Amino acid sequence: MTARSFDAIIIGAGQAGPSLAGRLDTAGMSVALIERKFVGGTCINTGCMPTKTMVASAYAAHLARRAADYGVALSGPVGVDFKRIKARKDKVTNDARANLESWIAGMKGCTLYRGHARFESASTVRVGGHLLTAPKIFLNTGGRASVPELPGVKDIPYLTNSSMMDLDVLPSHLVVVGGSYISLEFAQMFRRFGSKVTVIEKAPRLTVREDEDVSAAILSILENEGITVHVGADDIGFARQGNDIAVSFGAGKPPAVGSHVLLALGRKPNTDDLGLDKAGIEIDKRGYIVVDDQLRTSVPGIWAMGDCNGRGAFTHTSYNDYEIVAANLLDNDPRKVSDRIDAYALYIDPPLGRCGMTEAAVRKAGRRAVVGQRPMTRVGRAIEKGETQGFMKILADADTGEILGCSVLGPGGDEAIHCVLDLMYAKAPISTLVRAMHIHPNVSELLPTIAQELKPLV
């Protein structure tokens, strides 16, 4: 079979792939874009867009139930039509996917191949009956839910973040195994839809990546909505119990018996079936493709972007990977992964926005720091909205004034965090924030006030 030649091959049409294809196409290059499932990757199909659409529906239901708190009278009890919620979610996803497909189709130099790509050499890829070759190959294959070998897990029907998107019946009792970001978003969402929800986490607290005060506040938010949380689960196992599923989590403790089980126990890269060995591409012990600071793999002419490289696990890090690759290849702009600042959000309600270092990371680094904090009960905008759970916290270097990190857990926290994040990218000291005038009334207007009240971190 004669291979068809391209200037570039991109394997995976997630957040980085199509964007890079667009830049290469504009630069006059011929591009083969390969996707085995749906264009848009996790974000559009089973991640950000569908889940945040459902989070919005859950928020509407929650707010409606609180109508009386705002002096609003409803004529009857608040109900949830889960099939309509799913239909709304599906429309958002399908529209986004269709728009992306239309954009790809409009690229004159880009050919979209549907199928499973596998390397045959460092410059040759097979997709079904097609053999493709190019001097430049970009991997954007993403990741999927990890399912550990827990006792009984193979004997039960379980859900992951992907299969949850196909669920069209509201669980009577959802047991969520895992206490991190994906799991907690689903836990609160389905509790607000009307399900009974139990969360089981192996670690001694939820969201162990966060500081202990943040974890404690998140626990309080969930428990206030009637979610049962078990942490320190040292012996998780599964068994059928009639039509239900029993989830054990510790000796001497009665199992949580639910109608549905969601496993949210981390992610793994989609790298095990690409034939990477035939191309000589190095992977680490977890299966992530090893890349340098400009996302080059161990093989010249091959790059890896997004969740498959282990350098970030978010849509925004994947898209930033594309920007780094494109800047280096096309713009003579030497951008690097190490230039970016750790930043992400947890989309429970109220949301958590995070950037930079935690208190624990600052202490581990041995830096002399100052910290400021304010509860949402002392933020006028939060009081006016009747949403006073959470707090804000800022960390800075005590000697240089460098802003080290920030947490905003409260209304609009996922947006307000960018006030601090952008200052960190500008390398502005904390004194810049102190002198800033923010708009009133707003949650973020208290950030300069917090910056004026910093105390030594002990």
Coordinates of C-alpha atoms in Angstrom, one line a residue:
M1 CA 0.0 0.0 0.0
T2 CA 1.3 3.4 -0.9
A3 CA 1.2 5.9 1.9
R4 CA -0.4 9.3 1.4
S5 CA 1.9 12.1 2.4
F6 CA 1.1 15.1 4.5
D7 CA 3.1 17.9 6.0
A8 CA 1.6 17.0 9.4
I9 CA -0.5 14.3 11.1
I10 CA -2.5 15.1 14.2
I11 CA -3.9 12.1 16.2
G12 CA -6.8 13.2 18.3
A13 CA -9.4 16.0 17.8
G14 CA -9.7 17.2 21.3
Q15 CA -9.0 20.8 22.4
A16 CA -5.5 21.0 21.0
G17 CA -5.8 19.0 17.8
P18 CA -8.3 21.0 15.7
S19 CA -6.8 24.4 16.9
L20 CA -3.4 23.3 15.7
A21 CA -4.8 21.9 12.5
G22 CA -6.3 25.4 11.9
R23 CA -3.0 27.1 12.4
L24 CA -1.1 24.7 10.2
D25 CA -3.8 24.9 7.5
T26 CA -3.5 28.7 7.6
A27 CA 0.2 28.4 7.2
G28 CA -0.3 26.5 3.9
M29 CA 0.5 23.0 5.3
S30 CA -1.4 19.8 4.4
V31 CA -2.8 18.2 7.5
A32 CA -4.3 14.8 8.4
L33 CA -6.5 15.0 11.5
I34 CA -7.5 11.6 12.9
E35 CA -10.3 11.0 15.4
R36 CA -11.5 7.6 16.5
K37 CA -14.7 8.8 18.3
F38 CA -16.1 12.3 18.3
V39 CA -14.3 15.6 17.5
G40 CA -14.0 17.9 20.5
G41 CA -12.6 15.3 22.9
T42 CA -13.6 15.0 26.5
C43 CA -14.4 18.6 27.0
I44 CA -17.2 18.8 24.4
N45 CA -18.5 15.3 24.6
T46 CA -18.3 14.0 28.2
G47 CA -16.5 16.7 30.2
C48 CA -16.7 20.4 30.6
M49 CA -19.6 21.4 28.3
P50 CA -22.2 18.7 29.2
T51 CA -21.4 18.6 32.9
K52 CA -21.5 22.3 33.4
T53 CA -24.7 22.4 31.4
M54 CA -26.1 20.0 34.0
V55 CA -24.6 21.9 36.8
A56 CA -26.6 24.9 35.5
S57 CA -29.8 22.9 35.6
A58 CA -29.0 21.7 39.2
Y59 CA -28.3 25.3 40.2
A60 CA -31.7 26.4 38.8
A61 CA -33.5 23.7 40.8
H62 CA -31.6 24.6 44.0
L63 CA -32.4 28.3 43.6
A64 CA -36.0 27.6 42.9
R65 CA -36.2 25.6 46.1
R66 CA -34.8 28.6 47.9
A67 CA -37.3 31.0 46.3
A68 CA -38.9 31.9 49.6
D69 CA -35.6 33.1 51.0
Y70 CA -35.7 35.8 48.4
G71 CA -39.4 36.7 48.9
V72 CA -40.5 34.8 45.8
A73 CA -43.6 32.6 46.0
L74 CA -44.0 29.5 43.8
S75 CA -47.3 27.9 43.2
G76 CA -46.1 24.4 44.0
P77 CA -43.2 22.1 44.8
V78 CA -40.1 22.3 42.6
G79 CA -39.8 19.2 40.3
V80 CA -37.0 18.0 38.1
D81 CA -37.6 16.5 34.6
F82 CA -34.4 14.6 34.2
K83 CA -35.1 13.6 30.6
R84 CA -35.4 17.3 29.7
I85 CA -32.2 18.0 31.6
K86 CA -30.4 15.3 29.5
A87 CA -32.0 16.6 26.3
R88 CA -30.7 20.1 27.0
K89 CA -27.3 18.8 27.8
D90 CA -27.2 16.7 24.6
K91 CA -28.2 19.7 22.5
V92 CA -25.4 21.8 23.9
T93 CA -22.9 19.0 23.2
N94 CA -24.3 18.2 19.7
D95 CA -24.3 21.9 18.7
A96 CA -20.7 22.4 19.8
R97 CA -19.6 19.2 18.1
A98 CA -21.4 20.2 14.8
N99 CA -19.8 23.7 14.9
L100 CA -16.4 22.1 15.3
E101 CA -16.9 19.6 12.5
S102 CA -18.1 22.4 10.3
W103 CA -14.9 24.4 11.0
I104 CA -12.7 21.5 10.3
A105 CA -14.5 20.8 7.1
G106 CA -13.8 24.4 6.0
M107 CA -10.0 23.9 6.3
K108 CA -8.8 23.6 2.7
G109 CA -5.7 21.7 3.6
C110 CA -7.1 19.4 6.3
T111 CA -8.4 15.9 5.8
L112 CA -10.4 14.3 8.6
Y113 CA -9.9 10.6 9.1
R114 CA -12.3 8.6 11.3
G115 CA -10.7 5.6 12.9
H116 CA -8.1 4.2 15.3
A117 CA -4.6 5.4 14.5
R118 CA -1.5 3.3 15.2
F119 CA 2.1 3.9 14.4
E120 CA 3.9 1.7 12.0
S121 CA 7.1 3.8 12.2
A122 CA 8.2 7.2 13.5
S123 CA 6.8 8.9 10.4
T124 CA 4.0 6.5 9.3
V125 CA 0.5 6.0 10.8
R126 CA -2.2 3.5 9.8
V127 CA -5.9 4.3 10.1
G128 CA -8.1 1.5 9.0
G129 CA -7.3 0.9 5.3
H130 CA -5.3 4.2 5.1
L131 CA -1.5 4.6 5.4
L132 CA -0.4 8.1 6.2
T133 CA 3.1 9.6 6.4
A134 CA 4.4 13.0 7.6
P135 CA 7.6 14.5 8.9
K136 CA 5.7 16.1 11.8
I137 CA 3.2 14.1 14.0
F138 CA 1.3 15.5 16.9
L139 CA -0.4 13.3 19.6
N140 CA -3.6 14.7 21.2
T141 CA -5.2 11.4 22.3
G142 CA -6.5 12.5 25.8
G143 CA -7.3 10.3 28.7
R144 CA -10.1 8.2 30.2
A145 CA -11.5 7.2 33.6
S146 CA -9.3 4.8 35.5
V147 CA -11.0 1.8 37.1
P148 CA -8.8 0.2 39.8
E149 CA -9.0 -3.5 40.5
L150 CA -11.2 -3.2 43.6
P151 CA -12.9 -6.2 45.1
G152 CA -16.1 -7.0 43.3
V153 CA -15.9 -4.1 40.8
K154 CA -16.1 -6.5 37.9
D155 CA -19.4 -8.0 39.3
I156 CA -21.4 -4.8 39.3
P157 CA -22.6 -2.3 36.7
Y158 CA -20.8 1.0 37.4
L159 CA -20.7 4.4 35.9
T160 CA -17.8 6.7 34.9
N161 CA -17.8 10.3 34.0
S162 CA -18.4 9.3 30.4
S163 CA -21.2 6.8 30.9
M164 CA -22.9 9.2 33.3
M165 CA -23.6 11.4 30.2
D166 CA -25.8 8.6 28.8
L167 CA -27.9 8.1 32.0
D168 CA -31.5 9.0 31.3
V169 CA -33.0 7.9 34.6
L170 CA -32.5 9.8 37.8
P171 CA -30.8 7.5 40.4
S172 CA -32.7 7.0 43.6
H173 CA -29.4 6.7 45.5
L174 CA -26.1 7.5 43.8
V175 CA -23.0 6.3 45.6
V176 CA -19.9 8.2 44.4
V177 CA -16.6 6.5 45.0
G178 CA -13.9 9.2 45.0
G179 CA -13.7 12.6 46.8
S180 CA -12.0 14.9 44.2
Y181 CA -13.1 17.3 41.6
I182 CA -15.2 15.2 39.1
S183 CA -16.8 13.2 41.9
L184 CA -17.9 16.2 43.9
E185 CA -19.4 18.0 41.0
F186 CA -21.6 15.0 40.2
A187 CA -22.4 14.4 43.8
Q188 CA -23.9 17.9 44.4
M189 CA -25.5 18.0 40.9
F190 CA -27.5 14.8 41.5
R191 CA -28.4 15.7 45.0
R192 CA -30.0 18.9 43.7
F193 CA -31.8 16.8 41.0
G194 CA -33.3 14.8 43.9
S195 CA -31.1 11.8 44.3
K196 CA -29.9 10.6 47.7
V197 CA -26.1 10.8 47.4
T198 CA -23.3 9.2 49.4
V199 CA -19.6 10.0 48.7
I200 CA -16.9 7.5 49.7
E201 CA -13.2 8.7 49.7
K202 CA -10.1 6.7 50.6
A203 CA -8.1 9.7 51.7
P204 CA -8.6 11.2 55.2
R205 CA -10.3 14.3 53.7
L206 CA -11.9 15.5 50.4
T207 CA -9.9 17.2 47.7
V208 CA -6.5 16.3 49.3
R209 CA -4.8 18.6 46.8
E210 CA -6.2 21.6 48.6
D211 CA -5.3 23.1 51.9
E212 CA -7.2 21.6 54.9
D213 CA -9.3 24.7 55.5
V214 CA -10.5 24.5 51.9
S215 CA -11.3 20.8 52.2
A216 CA -13.2 21.4 55.4
A217 CA -15.3 24.2 53.8
I218 CA -16.1 22.0 50.8
L219 CA -17.2 19.2 53.1
S220 CA -19.5 21.6 55.0
I221 CA -21.1 22.8 51.7
L222 CA -21.9 19.3 50.6
E223 CA -23.1 18.1 54.0
N224 CA -25.4 21.2 54.3
E225 CA -27.2 19.9 51.2
G226 CA -27.8 16.5 52.7
I227 CA -24.9 14.6 51.1
T228 CA -23.4 11.8 53.2
V229 CA -19.6 11.8 53.1
H230 CA -17.3 9.0 54.4
V231 CA -13.6 9.7 54.3
G232 CA -10.7 7.4 55.4
A233 CA -12.4 4.5 53.6
D234 CA -9.7 1.8 53.9
D235 CA -11.4 -1.2 52.4
I236 CA -13.6 -0.4 49.5
G237 CA -15.5 -3.3 47.8
F238 CA -18.6 -3.9 45.8
A239 CA -21.4 -6.6 45.8
R240 CA -24.8 -6.9 44.3
Q241 CA -27.7 -6.7 46.8
G242 CA -30.9 -7.5 44.9
N243 CA -31.3 -4.8 42.3
D244 CA -29.0 -2.5 44.2
I245 CA -25.3 -2.3 44.8
A246 CA -23.6 -2.5 48.2
V247 CA -20.4 -0.5 48.6
S248 CA -18.3 -1.4 51.6
F249 CA -15.8 1.0 52.9
G250 CA -14.5 -0.1 56.2
A251 CA -14.5 -3.0 58.7
G252 CA -17.5 -2.9 61.0
K253 CA -19.3 -0.2 59.1
P254 CA -22.5 -0.9 57.2
P255 CA -22.1 -0.6 53.5
A256 CA -23.7 2.2 51.4
V257 CA -26.4 0.6 49.3
G258 CA -27.3 2.5 46.2
S259 CA -29.2 2.1 43.0
H260 CA -26.2 3.4 41.0
V261 CA -22.4 3.7 41.6
L262 CA -20.1 6.3 40.0
L263 CA -16.4 5.5 40.0
A264 CA -14.4 8.8 40.0
L265 CA -11.0 7.5 40.9
G266 CA -8.7 9.3 38.6
R267 CA -7.7 9.3 34.9
K268 CA -5.3 7.4 32.7
P269 CA -3.8 8.4 29.3
N270 CA -5.0 7.0 26.0
T271 CA -1.6 5.8 25.0
D272 CA -1.7 2.0 25.4
D273 CA -3.0 1.2 21.9
L274 CA -1.2 3.6 19.6
G275 CA 1.8 1.4 18.8
L276 CA 4.1 3.9 20.4
D277 CA 6.8 1.3 20.7
K278 CA 7.0 1.1 16.9
A279 CA 7.8 4.8 16.8
G280 CA 10.2 4.6 19.7
I281 CA 8.3 7.1 21.8
E282 CA 9.1 7.1 25.5
I283 CA 6.4 6.8 28.1
D284 CA 6.6 7.0 31.9
K285 CA 5.6 4.3 34.4
R286 CA 2.0 5.6 34.4
G287 CA 1.7 5.5 30.6
Y288 CA 2.1 9.2 30.0
I289 CA 4.1 10.3 27.0
V290 CA 7.4 11.9 28.1
V291 CA 7.8 15.5 26.7
D292 CA 10.2 18.3 27.2
D293 CA 9.4 21.9 28.1
Q294 CA 8.2 22.6 24.5
L295 CA 6.2 19.4 24.3
R296 CA 8.6 17.4 22.1
T297 CA 8.7 13.7 22.7
S298 CA 11.8 11.5 22.7
V299 CA 11.5 11.1 18.9
P300 CA 12.4 14.2 16.7
G301 CA 9.4 15.4 14.7
I302 CA 6.8 14.1 17.2
W303 CA 5.0 16.2 19.8
A304 CA 2.4 15.3 22.5
M305 CA -0.3 17.7 23.7
G306 CA -3.1 17.5 26.2
D307 CA -4.0 14.9 28.8
C308 CA -1.8 12.2 27.2
N309 CA 1.5 13.9 28.2
G310 CA 0.9 14.2 32.0
R311 CA 1.7 17.9 32.1
G312 CA -1.9 19.0 32.7
A313 CA -5.3 17.5 33.1
F314 CA -7.6 20.3 32.0
T315 CA -9.1 21.7 28.8
H316 CA -7.2 25.0 29.4
T317 CA -3.8 23.2 29.8
S318 CA -4.5 21.2 26.6
Y319 CA -5.3 24.4 24.7
N320 CA -2.2 26.0 26.1
D321 CA -0.2 23.1 24.9
Y322 CA -1.4 23.9 21.4
E323 CA -0.4 27.5 21.8
I324 CA 3.1 26.5 23.0
V325 CA 3.6 24.1 20.0
A326 CA 2.2 26.6 17.5
A327 CA 4.3 29.5 18.9
N328 CA 7.5 27.5 18.6
L329 CA 6.8 26.1 15.2
L330 CA 5.2 29.0 13.4
D331 CA 5.9 32.2 15.3
N332 CA 9.5 31.8 16.4
D333 CA 8.2 32.4 19.9
P334 CA 10.0 30.1 22.4
R335 CA 7.1 29.5 24.8
K336 CA 7.4 26.8 27.5
V337 CA 5.2 24.6 29.7
S338 CA 7.1 25.9 32.7
D339 CA 6.0 29.4 32.0
R340 CA 2.4 28.7 33.0
I341 CA 1.0 29.0 36.5
D342 CA -1.1 26.2 38.0
A343 CA -4.8 27.2 37.9
Y344 CA -8.1 25.4 37.9
A345 CA -11.6 25.4 39.3
L346 CA -13.9 23.0 41.1
Y347 CA -17.5 23.5 39.8
I348 CA -19.5 22.8 42.9
D349 CA -21.7 25.6 44.0
P350 CA -20.2 27.9 45.2
P351 CA -17.2 27.2 43.0
L352 CA -13.6 27.1 44.0
G353 CA -11.1 29.0 41.9
R354 CA -7.4 28.2 42.5
C355 CA -4.1 29.5 41.3
G356 CA -0.5 29.2 42.3
M357 CA 0.7 27.6 45.5
T358 CA -1.2 26.3 48.5
E359 CA -0.2 27.0 52.1
A360 CA 1.2 23.4 52.3
A361 CA 3.3 24.0 49.1
V362 CA 4.6 27.3 50.5
R363 CA 5.6 25.6 53.8
K364 CA 7.3 22.7 51.9
A365 CA 9.2 25.2 49.8
G366 CA 10.5 26.8 53.0
R367 CA 9.4 30.3 51.9
R368 CA 8.7 33.0 54.4
A369 CA 5.2 34.1 53.5
V370 CA 2.2 36.2 54.5
V371 CA -1.4 35.2 54.2
G372 CA -4.7 37.0 54.2
Q373 CA -8.2 35.5 54.4
R374 CA -11.9 36.7 54.5
P375 CA -15.0 34.6 54.9
M376 CA -17.9 35.2 52.4
T377 CA -20.0 36.2 55.4
R378 CA -18.0 39.4 55.3
V379 CA -18.4 40.0 51.6
G380 CA -21.3 42.3 50.7
R381 CA -22.0 40.8 47.3
A382 CA -22.2 37.3 48.8
I383 CA -24.6 38.5 51.5
E384 CA -26.8 40.3 48.9
K385 CA -27.0 37.1 46.9
G386 CA -27.7 35.0 49.9
E387 CA -24.7 32.8 49.2
T388 CA -22.3 33.2 52.0
Q389 CA -20.5 29.8 52.2
G390 CA -16.8 29.8 51.6
F391 CA -13.9 32.2 51.9
M392 CA -11.0 33.9 50.0
K393 CA -7.3 33.5 50.8
I394 CA -4.2 35.1 49.3
L395 CA -0.5 34.1 49.9
A396 CA 2.5 36.3 49.1
D397 CA 6.3 36.2 49.7
A398 CA 7.1 38.1 52.9
D399 CA 10.4 39.4 51.5
T400 CA 9.7 40.2 47.9
G401 CA 6.0 40.8 47.7
E402 CA 5.6 38.2 45.0
I403 CA 2.1 36.8 44.9
L404 CA 2.3 33.0 45.5
G405 CA -1.2 31.8 45.3
C406 CA -4.9 32.4 45.9
S407 CA -8.1 30.4 46.7
V408 CA -11.6 31.8 46.1
L409 CA -14.3 29.5 47.3
G410 CA -17.6 31.4 47.0
P411 CA -20.0 32.9 44.5
G412 CA -18.1 33.7 41.3
G413 CA -14.9 32.1 42.6
D414 CA -14.1 30.6 39.2
E415 CA -14.1 34.1 37.7
A416 CA -12.7 36.2 40.6
I417 CA -9.6 34.1 40.7
H418 CA -8.4 35.6 37.4
C419 CA -7.9 39.0 39.1
V420 CA -5.0 37.4 41.0
L421 CA -3.9 35.0 38.2
D422 CA -3.3 37.8 35.7
L423 CA -1.3 39.8 38.2
M424 CA 0.9 36.7 38.8
Y425 CA 1.5 36.4 35.0
A426 CA 2.4 40.1 34.9
K427 CA 4.8 39.4 37.8
A428 CA 3.2 42.3 39.7
P429 CA 3.8 42.4 43.5
I430 CA 1.1 42.2 46.1
S431 CA 1.3 46.0 46.4
T432 CA -0.2 46.3 42.9
L433 CA -3.3 44.5 44.2
V434 CA -3.4 46.6 47.3
R435 CA -3.6 49.8 45.2
A436 CA -6.2 48.4 42.7
M437 CA -9.7 49.9 42.7
H438 CA -12.3 47.2 42.0
I439 CA -16.0 47.7 41.2
H440 CA -18.5 47.7 44.0
P441 CA -20.5 45.6 44.7
N442 CA -18.6 42.5 43.7
V443 CA -16.9 39.5 45.3
S444 CA -13.5 40.4 43.8
E445 CA -13.6 43.9 45.3
L446 CA -12.5 42.4 48.6
L447 CA -9.2 41.0 47.2
P448 CA -7.4 44.4 47.6
T449 CA -8.7 44.6 51.1
I450 CA -7.4 41.1 51.9
A451 CA -4.0 42.1 50.4
Q452 CA -3.9 45.0 52.9
E453 CA -4.4 42.7 55.9
L454 CA -1.7 40.0 55.4
K455 CA -0.2 38.3 58.4
P456 CA 2.8 36.0 58.8
L457 CA 2.1 32.4 57.7
V458 CA 2.9 30.2 60.7

